[in-house]
Amino acid sequence: DRPYASLFFLSTGRRYVELDRPVAFESSLTVGMLGLAAAGSFQSALHHLTGSVQPQGWRHQVSAGGEPTLRYSLAREALLGERSGDGLSDYDLKWTSAVSAGTITEGSVALSLQWGRIASAWWSFAPEQDMYVEEVHPAPPPPSPGAAPEIFALAGARIRARLYNAFLQGQFRHSDLRYPISQVNPLLAEVWAGLEYRSASGLAIRYLVRWQSAELRSGIGSRALLWGNVELTASFNGP
């Protein structure tokens, strides 16, 4: 219902926090290779291990044979409101505007909320920055010694205006299956909700459920996506 596509990549990211106002900037650069046969080999081995049906479409994947790609993104986060020191009634509310160019080219605006027992800075959490899992987010510093564990709920929404998606439209190399821009939705909506626990040692576990509107205008691939993921992070350095 959509092209097979894979990306082997390295990403680096950096966060800048302004001291005189509640604003932060986050940038990331991703460099990778589309279309490597290793993706199909890995999935075939995983399906064999689990007794699943073998995938059949990797020889037709986007940029089959390999093609370099890159993406740069920049996001601006601004705090709208917060409450701290009230135990399980703390909250952070912020909005984020972001742009990216390259493999995925788009602009977006998001609103996100964290509510519960929160001790970390408001800019420490960025669930709205998610791009096919290739986004990089510097881990927040460990909590202060003796601080209570954090536990809070997350929720948010985002609107994207997307101009180009190499995973659907292909890149410079020939692809057996690709969609013209006329068949790709330029506007996408996304919502998410989840829970996060963060220990006093800086180890955190997060569970998020995300929903996204259909990326394709018509056909069997024109369907909304719903998925969940578990994320583990650890902070090793102090502030």
Short mmCIF file of C-alpha atoms in Angstrom, two decimals:
data_model
loop_
_atom_site.label_atom_id
_atom_site.label_comp_id
_atom_site.label_asym_id
_atom_site.label_seq_id
_atom_site.Cartn_x
_atom_site.Cartn_y
_atom_site.Cartn_z
CA ASP A 1 0.00 0.00 0.00
CA ARG A 2 3.08 2.25 0.04
CA PRO A 3 6.74 1.95 -1.06
CA TYR A 4 9.19 -0.14 0.90
CA ALA A 5 11.74 2.32 2.27
CA SER A 6 14.67 2.21 4.68
CA LEU A 7 17.21 4.60 6.14
CA PHE A 8 20.48 3.81 7.90
CA PHE A 9 21.59 7.04 9.53
CA LEU A 10 23.60 8.99 12.08
CA SER A 11 22.12 12.04 13.78
CA THR A 12 23.55 14.76 15.95
CA GLY A 13 21.61 17.39 17.84
CA ARG A 14 22.07 20.41 20.05
CA ARG A 15 19.81 22.45 22.33
CA TYR A 16 20.19 26.15 23.13
CA VAL A 17 18.31 27.63 26.11
CA GLU A 18 17.94 31.39 26.52
CA LEU A 19 18.58 32.68 30.02
CA ASP A 20 16.50 35.87 29.94
CA ARG A 21 13.21 34.39 28.62
CA PRO A 22 11.51 30.97 28.47
CA VAL A 23 12.63 30.10 24.93
CA ALA A 24 14.77 27.23 23.66
CA PHE A 25 16.08 26.20 20.25
CA GLU A 26 16.86 22.67 19.12
CA SER A 27 18.72 21.70 15.94
CA SER A 28 19.62 18.34 14.44
CA LEU A 29 21.46 17.02 11.40
CA THR A 30 20.85 13.55 9.98
CA VAL A 31 23.10 11.92 7.37
CA GLY A 32 22.22 8.50 6.02
CA MET A 33 21.74 6.03 3.19
CA LEU A 34 18.43 5.17 1.60
CA GLY A 35 17.74 1.85 -0.09
CA LEU A 36 20.35 -0.49 1.40
CA ALA A 37 19.67 -4.21 0.99
CA ALA A 38 20.67 -4.73 4.62
CA ALA A 39 17.23 -3.46 5.69
CA GLY A 40 15.50 -6.32 3.91
CA SER A 41 17.98 -8.86 5.25
CA PHE A 42 17.43 -7.64 8.80
CA GLN A 43 13.63 -7.74 8.54
CA SER A 44 13.70 -11.18 6.88
CA ALA A 45 15.88 -12.54 9.70
CA LEU A 46 13.56 -11.02 12.31
CA HIS A 47 10.47 -12.51 10.62
CA HIS A 48 12.18 -15.88 10.39
CA LEU A 49 12.99 -15.72 14.10
CA THR A 50 9.39 -14.89 15.02
CA GLY A 51 7.77 -17.22 12.48
CA SER A 52 6.14 -14.33 10.60
CA VAL A 53 5.37 -14.08 6.88
CA GLN A 54 8.49 -13.10 4.94
CA PRO A 55 8.50 -9.58 3.42
CA GLN A 56 8.54 -9.62 -0.37
CA GLY A 57 9.03 -6.04 -1.52
CA TRP A 58 12.53 -4.97 -0.55
CA ARG A 59 13.96 -5.35 -4.07
CA HIS A 60 11.54 -2.57 -5.08
CA GLN A 61 12.33 -0.21 -2.20
CA VAL A 62 12.93 3.51 -2.65
CA SER A 63 16.45 4.15 -4.01
CA ALA A 64 17.14 0.38 -4.12
CA GLY A 65 20.90 -0.19 -4.17
CA GLY A 66 21.70 2.77 -1.92
CA GLU A 67 21.65 6.55 -2.15
CA PRO A 68 22.95 9.16 0.31
CA THR A 69 20.50 11.58 1.89
CA LEU A 70 20.50 14.21 4.63
CA ARG A 71 18.11 16.35 6.63
CA TYR A 72 18.52 19.43 8.81
CA SER A 73 15.88 20.57 11.28
CA LEU A 74 15.46 23.56 13.57
CA ALA A 75 12.80 23.99 16.26
CA ARG A 76 11.87 26.90 18.52
CA GLU A 77 10.15 26.07 21.83
CA ALA A 78 8.41 28.67 23.99
CA LEU A 79 6.82 28.17 27.41
CA LEU A 80 3.18 29.23 27.68
CA GLY A 81 2.59 28.38 31.34
CA GLU A 82 3.89 26.29 34.19
CA ARG A 83 3.33 25.37 37.83
CA SER A 84 5.96 23.73 40.01
CA GLY A 85 6.35 22.68 43.61
CA ASP A 86 2.82 21.30 43.98
CA GLY A 87 3.69 17.62 43.85
CA LEU A 88 1.45 15.73 41.43
CA SER A 89 -0.17 18.97 40.20
CA ASP A 90 2.87 20.42 38.40
CA TYR A 91 2.55 21.17 34.70
CA ASP A 92 4.41 22.63 31.73
CA LEU A 93 2.59 23.94 28.65
CA LYS A 94 4.58 25.00 25.59
CA TRP A 95 4.30 25.50 21.85
CA THR A 96 6.88 24.59 19.24
CA SER A 97 7.44 25.79 15.69
CA ALA A 98 9.80 23.75 13.53
CA VAL A 99 11.15 23.47 9.99
CA SER A 100 13.17 20.74 8.28
CA ALA A 101 14.81 20.46 4.86
CA GLY A 102 16.15 17.44 3.01
CA THR A 103 14.82 13.89 3.21
CA ILE A 104 11.69 15.33 4.81
CA THR A 105 10.92 18.97 4.00
CA GLU A 106 8.15 20.56 6.04
CA GLY A 107 7.08 23.14 8.60
CA SER A 108 5.04 22.41 11.72
CA VAL A 109 3.41 23.93 14.81
CA ALA A 110 2.77 21.91 17.98
CA LEU A 111 1.23 22.33 21.42
CA SER A 112 2.34 19.99 24.22
CA LEU A 113 1.53 19.50 27.90
CA GLN A 114 3.28 17.64 30.73
CA TRP A 115 1.29 17.19 33.96
CA GLY A 116 2.18 15.40 37.19
CA ARG A 117 5.23 15.34 39.46
CA ILE A 118 7.82 17.29 37.44
CA ALA A 119 11.20 18.49 38.65
CA SER A 120 13.12 18.85 35.36
CA ALA A 121 13.21 22.04 33.30
CA TRP A 122 10.33 22.60 30.88
CA TRP A 123 12.66 22.38 27.86
CA SER A 124 13.88 18.92 28.89
CA PHE A 125 11.00 17.14 27.14
CA ALA A 126 10.30 17.27 23.40
CA PRO A 127 7.78 14.55 22.40
CA GLU A 128 6.59 16.83 19.60
CA GLN A 129 9.93 16.46 17.82
CA ASP A 130 9.47 13.08 16.16
CA MET A 131 10.39 12.28 12.56
CA TYR A 132 10.36 8.56 11.72
CA VAL A 133 12.41 8.11 14.96
CA GLU A 134 15.46 9.87 13.48
CA GLU A 135 15.20 12.99 15.66
CA VAL A 136 17.91 13.46 18.29
CA HIS A 137 17.16 15.04 21.66
CA PRO A 138 19.93 15.79 24.18
CA ALA A 139 19.01 14.06 27.43
CA PRO A 140 18.14 16.36 30.34
CA PRO A 141 20.62 16.59 33.23
CA PRO A 142 20.10 14.18 36.13
CA PRO A 143 17.78 15.35 38.95
CA SER A 144 19.32 17.02 42.00
CA PRO A 145 20.62 14.66 44.71
CA GLY A 146 17.76 13.47 46.91
CA ALA A 147 15.07 14.58 44.48
CA ALA A 148 11.90 12.49 44.31
CA PRO A 149 11.26 10.46 41.15
CA GLU A 150 9.26 12.20 38.46
CA ILE A 151 6.07 10.72 37.05
CA PHE A 152 3.80 12.60 34.70
CA ALA A 153 1.42 12.35 31.76
CA LEU A 154 2.13 13.80 28.34
CA ALA A 155 -0.28 14.95 25.66
CA GLY A 156 -0.11 17.14 22.60
CA ALA A 157 -1.04 17.87 19.01
CA ARG A 158 0.76 19.05 15.90
CA ILE A 159 -0.06 20.30 12.41
CA ARG A 160 2.48 19.73 9.61
CA ALA A 161 2.70 21.41 6.20
CA ARG A 162 4.82 18.93 4.22
CA LEU A 163 6.41 19.75 0.88
CA TYR A 164 8.48 16.61 0.27
CA ASN A 165 8.88 13.09 1.65
CA ALA A 166 11.62 10.92 0.11
CA PHE A 167 10.13 7.77 1.68
CA LEU A 168 7.04 8.20 -0.51
CA GLN A 169 8.24 10.32 -3.43
CA GLY A 170 11.71 8.90 -3.93
CA GLN A 171 14.86 10.92 -4.35
CA PHE A 172 17.27 11.27 -7.33
CA ARG A 173 17.86 7.58 -8.00
CA HIS A 174 15.22 5.52 -9.85
CA SER A 175 12.58 3.95 -7.60
CA ASP A 176 10.17 1.27 -8.86
CA LEU A 177 7.33 2.75 -6.83
CA ARG A 178 6.94 6.40 -5.93
CA TYR A 179 4.04 8.79 -5.47
CA PRO A 180 3.80 12.14 -7.27
CA ILE A 181 3.21 15.20 -5.11
CA SER A 182 -0.40 15.34 -6.33
CA GLN A 183 -1.12 12.07 -4.47
CA VAL A 184 0.53 13.09 -1.17
CA ASN A 185 -1.41 15.08 1.45
CA PRO A 186 0.30 18.43 2.09
CA LEU A 187 -1.29 18.86 5.53
CA LEU A 188 -0.96 16.26 8.31
CA ALA A 189 -2.43 16.20 11.81
CA GLU A 190 -0.91 14.31 14.74
CA VAL A 191 -1.85 13.77 18.38
CA TRP A 192 -0.11 11.84 21.16
CA ALA A 193 -0.53 10.84 24.79
CA GLY A 194 1.55 8.84 27.23
CA LEU A 195 3.28 8.46 30.58
CA GLU A 196 6.86 8.96 31.71
CA TYR A 197 8.73 7.88 34.84
CA ARG A 198 12.15 9.30 35.68
CA SER A 199 14.19 8.06 38.61
CA ALA A 200 16.47 10.15 40.81
CA SER A 201 19.46 8.57 39.03
CA GLY A 202 18.42 10.01 35.65
CA LEU A 203 17.07 6.80 34.13
CA ALA A 204 13.73 7.38 32.39
CA ILE A 205 11.14 5.22 30.68
CA ARG A 206 8.38 6.65 28.49
CA TYR A 207 5.40 5.08 26.76
CA LEU A 208 3.70 7.08 24.03
CA VAL A 209 0.76 6.39 21.72
CA ARG A 210 0.62 8.45 18.52
CA TRP A 211 -2.02 8.95 15.84
CA GLN A 212 -1.35 10.59 12.49
CA SER A 213 -3.68 11.39 9.61
CA ALA A 214 -3.22 9.72 6.21
CA GLU A 215 -0.13 10.70 4.22
CA LEU A 216 -1.62 9.55 0.87
CA ARG A 217 -4.72 11.03 -0.73
CA SER A 218 -6.26 7.82 -2.14
CA GLY A 219 -5.84 4.05 -2.50
CA ILE A 220 -5.31 1.39 0.15
CA GLY A 221 -2.40 3.41 1.50
CA SER A 222 -4.71 6.29 2.36
CA ARG A 223 -5.16 5.45 6.03
CA ALA A 224 -4.39 7.01 9.38
CA LEU A 225 -1.53 5.54 11.41
CA LEU A 226 -1.74 4.54 15.08
CA TRP A 227 1.30 3.20 16.92
CA GLY A 228 2.92 3.04 20.33
CA ASN A 229 6.53 3.04 21.43
CA VAL A 230 8.59 2.59 24.57
CA GLU A 231 11.64 4.86 25.03
CA LEU A 232 14.49 4.45 27.50
CA THR A 233 16.90 7.31 28.22
CA ALA A 234 19.71 7.89 30.72
CA SER A 235 21.57 11.03 31.81
CA PHE A 236 25.20 10.58 32.80
CA ASN A 237 26.44 14.16 33.25
CA GLY A 238 25.41 16.87 35.66
CA PRO A 239 24.05 20.30 34.69
#
